[in-house]
PDB file of C-alpha atoms in Angstrom:
ATOM      1  CA  MET A  17      86.119  53.277  96.780  1.00  0.00           C
ATOM      2  CA  HIS A  18      84.062  56.167  98.060  1.00  0.00           C
ATOM      3  CA  ARG A  19      84.149  59.024  96.026  1.00  0.00           C
ATOM      4  CA  HIS A  20      83.275  62.417  97.083  1.00  0.00           C
ATOM      5  CA  LYS A  21      81.178  64.146  94.308  1.00  0.00           C
ATOM      6  CA  TRP A  22      82.249  67.653  95.111  1.00  0.00           C
ATOM      7  CA  LYS A  23      85.708  67.120  94.315  1.00  0.00           C
ATOM      8  CA  ASP A  24      84.716  66.958  90.432  1.00  0.00           C
ATOM      9  CA  SER A  25      84.033  70.554  90.753  1.00  0.00           C
ATOM     10  CA  ALA A  26      87.364  71.474  92.441  1.00  0.00           C
ATOM     11  CA  ALA A  27      89.690  73.746  91.037  1.00  0.00           C
ATOM     12  CA  CYS A  28      92.397  71.115  91.532  1.00  0.00           C
ATOM     13  CA  TYR A  29      90.768  68.138  90.018  1.00  0.00           C
ATOM     14  CA  GLU A  30      93.318  67.668  87.432  1.00  0.00           C
ATOM     15  CA  TYR A  31      96.271  68.389  89.314  1.00  0.00           C
ATOM     16  CA  ASP A  32      98.669  66.220  91.272  1.00  0.00           C
ATOM     17  CA  THR A  33      97.581  65.889  94.867  1.00  0.00           C
ATOM     18  CA  ASN A  34     101.331  65.717  95.885  1.00  0.00           C
ATOM     19  CA  ILE A  35     101.096  69.775  95.581  1.00  0.00           C
ATOM     20  CA  PHE A  36      98.496  69.698  98.428  1.00  0.00           C
ATOM     21  CA  PHE A  37     100.574  67.570 100.560  1.00  0.00           C
ATOM     22  CA  ASP A  38     104.376  66.664 100.530  1.00  0.00           C
ATOM     23  CA  LYS A  39     105.333  69.304  97.914  1.00  0.00           C
ATOM     24  CA  TYR A  40     103.528  71.709  99.764  1.00  0.00           C
ATOM     25  CA  GLU A  41     105.579  70.921 102.987  1.00  0.00           C
ATOM     26  CA  GLU A  42     108.786  70.738 100.888  1.00  0.00           C
ATOM     27  CA  ASP A  43     108.826  73.873  98.637  1.00  0.00           C
ATOM     28  CA  GLU A  44     107.884  77.176 100.258  1.00  0.00           C
ATOM     29  CA  THR A  45     107.569  78.652  96.851  1.00  0.00           C
ATOM     30  CA  LEU A  46     104.939  76.521  95.765  1.00  0.00           C
ATOM     31  CA  ARG A  47     102.634  77.614  98.614  1.00  0.00           C
ATOM     32  CA  PRO A  48     101.189  80.899  96.990  1.00  0.00           C
ATOM     33  CA  ALA A  49     100.490  79.163  93.881  1.00  0.00           C
ATOM     34  CA  VAL A  50      98.670  76.448  95.813  1.00  0.00           C
ATOM     35  CA  ASP A  51      96.727  79.110  97.989  1.00  0.00           C
ATOM     36  CA  LYS A  52      95.847  81.110  94.836  1.00  0.00           C
ATOM     37  CA  LEU A  53      94.448  78.084  93.095  1.00  0.00           C
ATOM     38  CA  CYS A  54      92.356  77.081  96.395  1.00  0.00           C
ATOM     39  CA  SER A  55      91.171  80.869  96.517  1.00  0.00           C
ATOM     40  CA  GLN A  56      89.267  80.309  93.354  1.00  0.00           C
ATOM     41  CA  CYS A  57      87.857  77.031  93.795  1.00  0.00           C
ATOM     42  CA  PRO A  58      84.109  76.911  94.180  1.00  0.00           C
ATOM     43  CA  VAL A  59      84.186  73.956  96.427  1.00  0.00           C
ATOM     44  CA  ALA A  60      86.919  75.389  98.840  1.00  0.00           C
ATOM     45  CA  LYS A  61      84.487  75.530 101.832  1.00  0.00           C
ATOM     46  CA  THR A  62      83.128  72.019 101.255  1.00  0.00           C
ATOM     47  CA  CYS A  63      87.052  70.772 101.121  1.00  0.00           C
ATOM     48  CA  PHE A  64      87.775  72.905 104.277  1.00  0.00           C
ATOM     49  CA  ALA A  65      85.047  71.291 106.005  1.00  0.00           C
ATOM     50  CA  VAL A  66      85.650  67.713 105.011  1.00  0.00           C
ATOM     51  CA  GLY A  67      89.344  68.348 105.840  1.00  0.00           C
ATOM     52  CA  VAL A  68      88.424  69.536 109.389  1.00  0.00           C
ATOM     53  CA  SER A  69      85.617  66.973 110.022  1.00  0.00           C
ATOM     54  CA  THR A  70      87.726  63.897 108.947  1.00  0.00           C
ATOM     55  CA  LYS A  71      91.242  65.120 110.472  1.00  0.00           C
ATOM     56  CA  GLU A  72      93.055  65.391 107.279  1.00  0.00           C
ATOM     57  CA  TRP A  73      96.699  66.359 106.752  1.00  0.00           C
ATOM     58  CA  GLY A  74      97.507  68.626 103.996  1.00  0.00           C
ATOM     59  CA  VAL A  75      95.896  71.420 101.894  1.00  0.00           C
ATOM     60  CA  TRP A  76      92.221  71.464 102.465  1.00  0.00           C
ATOM     61  CA  GLY A  77      90.041  74.503 101.044  1.00  0.00           C
ATOM     62  CA  GLY A  78      93.427  76.645 101.029  1.00  0.00           C
ATOM     63  CA  ILE A  79      94.333  75.757 104.761  1.00  0.00           C
ATOM     64  CA  TYR A  80      97.322  73.326 105.704  1.00  0.00           C
ATOM     65  CA  LEU A  81      96.141  70.763 108.266  1.00  0.00           C
ATOM     66  CA  GLU A  82      97.394  68.481 110.476  1.00  0.00           C
ATOM     67  CA  GLY A  83      94.955  66.102 111.936  1.00  0.00           C
ATOM     68  CA  GLY A  84      92.168  68.601 111.054  1.00  0.00           C
ATOM     69  CA  GLN A  85      93.873  71.236 112.737  1.00  0.00           C
ATOM     70  CA  ILE A  86      95.317  74.432 111.202  1.00  0.00           C
ATOM     71  CA  SER A  87      98.983  74.008 110.849  1.00  0.00           C
ATOM     72  CA  LYS A  88     100.907  77.285 112.360  1.00  0.00           C
ATOM     73  CA  GLU A  89     103.929  76.154 110.663  1.00  0.00           C
ATOM     74  CA  PHE A  90     102.588  75.348 106.940  1.00  0.00           C
ATOM     75  CA  ASN A  91     100.469  78.425 107.087  1.00  0.00           C
ATOM     76  CA  SER A  92     102.966  80.952 108.433  1.00  0.00           C
ATOM     77  CA  HIS A  93     104.069  82.088 104.885  1.00  0.00           C
ATOM     78  CA  ARG A  94     100.502  84.235 104.887  1.00  0.00           C
ATOM     79  CA  ASP A  95     100.316  87.764 106.029  1.00  0.00           C
ATOM     80  CA  SER A  96      97.371  89.178 108.321  1.00  0.00           C
ATOM     81  CA  ASN A  97      95.370  90.140 105.162  1.00  0.00           C
ATOM     82  CA  ALA A  98      95.738  86.905 103.324  1.00  0.00           C
ATOM     83  CA  TRP A  99      94.410  85.188 106.692  1.00  0.00           C
ATOM     84  CA  GLY A 100      91.652  87.575 106.752  1.00  0.00           C
ATOM     85  CA  GLU A 101      90.751  87.084 103.007  1.00  0.00           C
ATOM     86  CA  THR A 102      90.820  83.319 103.116  1.00  0.00           C
ATOM     87  CA  TRP A 103      88.891  83.039 106.487  1.00  0.00           C
ATOM     88  CA  LYS A 104      86.362  85.390 105.164  1.00  0.00           C
ATOM     89  CA  TYR A 105      85.653  83.140 102.079  1.00  0.00           C
ATOM     90  CA  LEU A 106      85.776  79.982 104.019  1.00  0.00           C
ATOM     91  CA  THR A 107      82.993  81.087 106.751  1.00  0.00           C
ATOM     92  CA  MET A 108      80.653  83.437 104.626  1.00  0.00           C
TER      93      MET A 108
END
């Protein structure tokens, strides 16, 4: 099985991956905690880039993607300031 070495440095390395997929979709109260975890991750930029380029679903780099596209539905809990901070972090 191919393994991405960058994942070994991820803040979520030892977390249950369901918090980035099904649980994130089902539990709105979980979303801010996942967002915070990703915002402190040293490999969030790489994670987001992989998610977009491989057309993934779920949280990648702190952004919920659907087929590699930013999901309006599952990112709607963010206000404009949170979006600005996240986007700045991922693109700078």
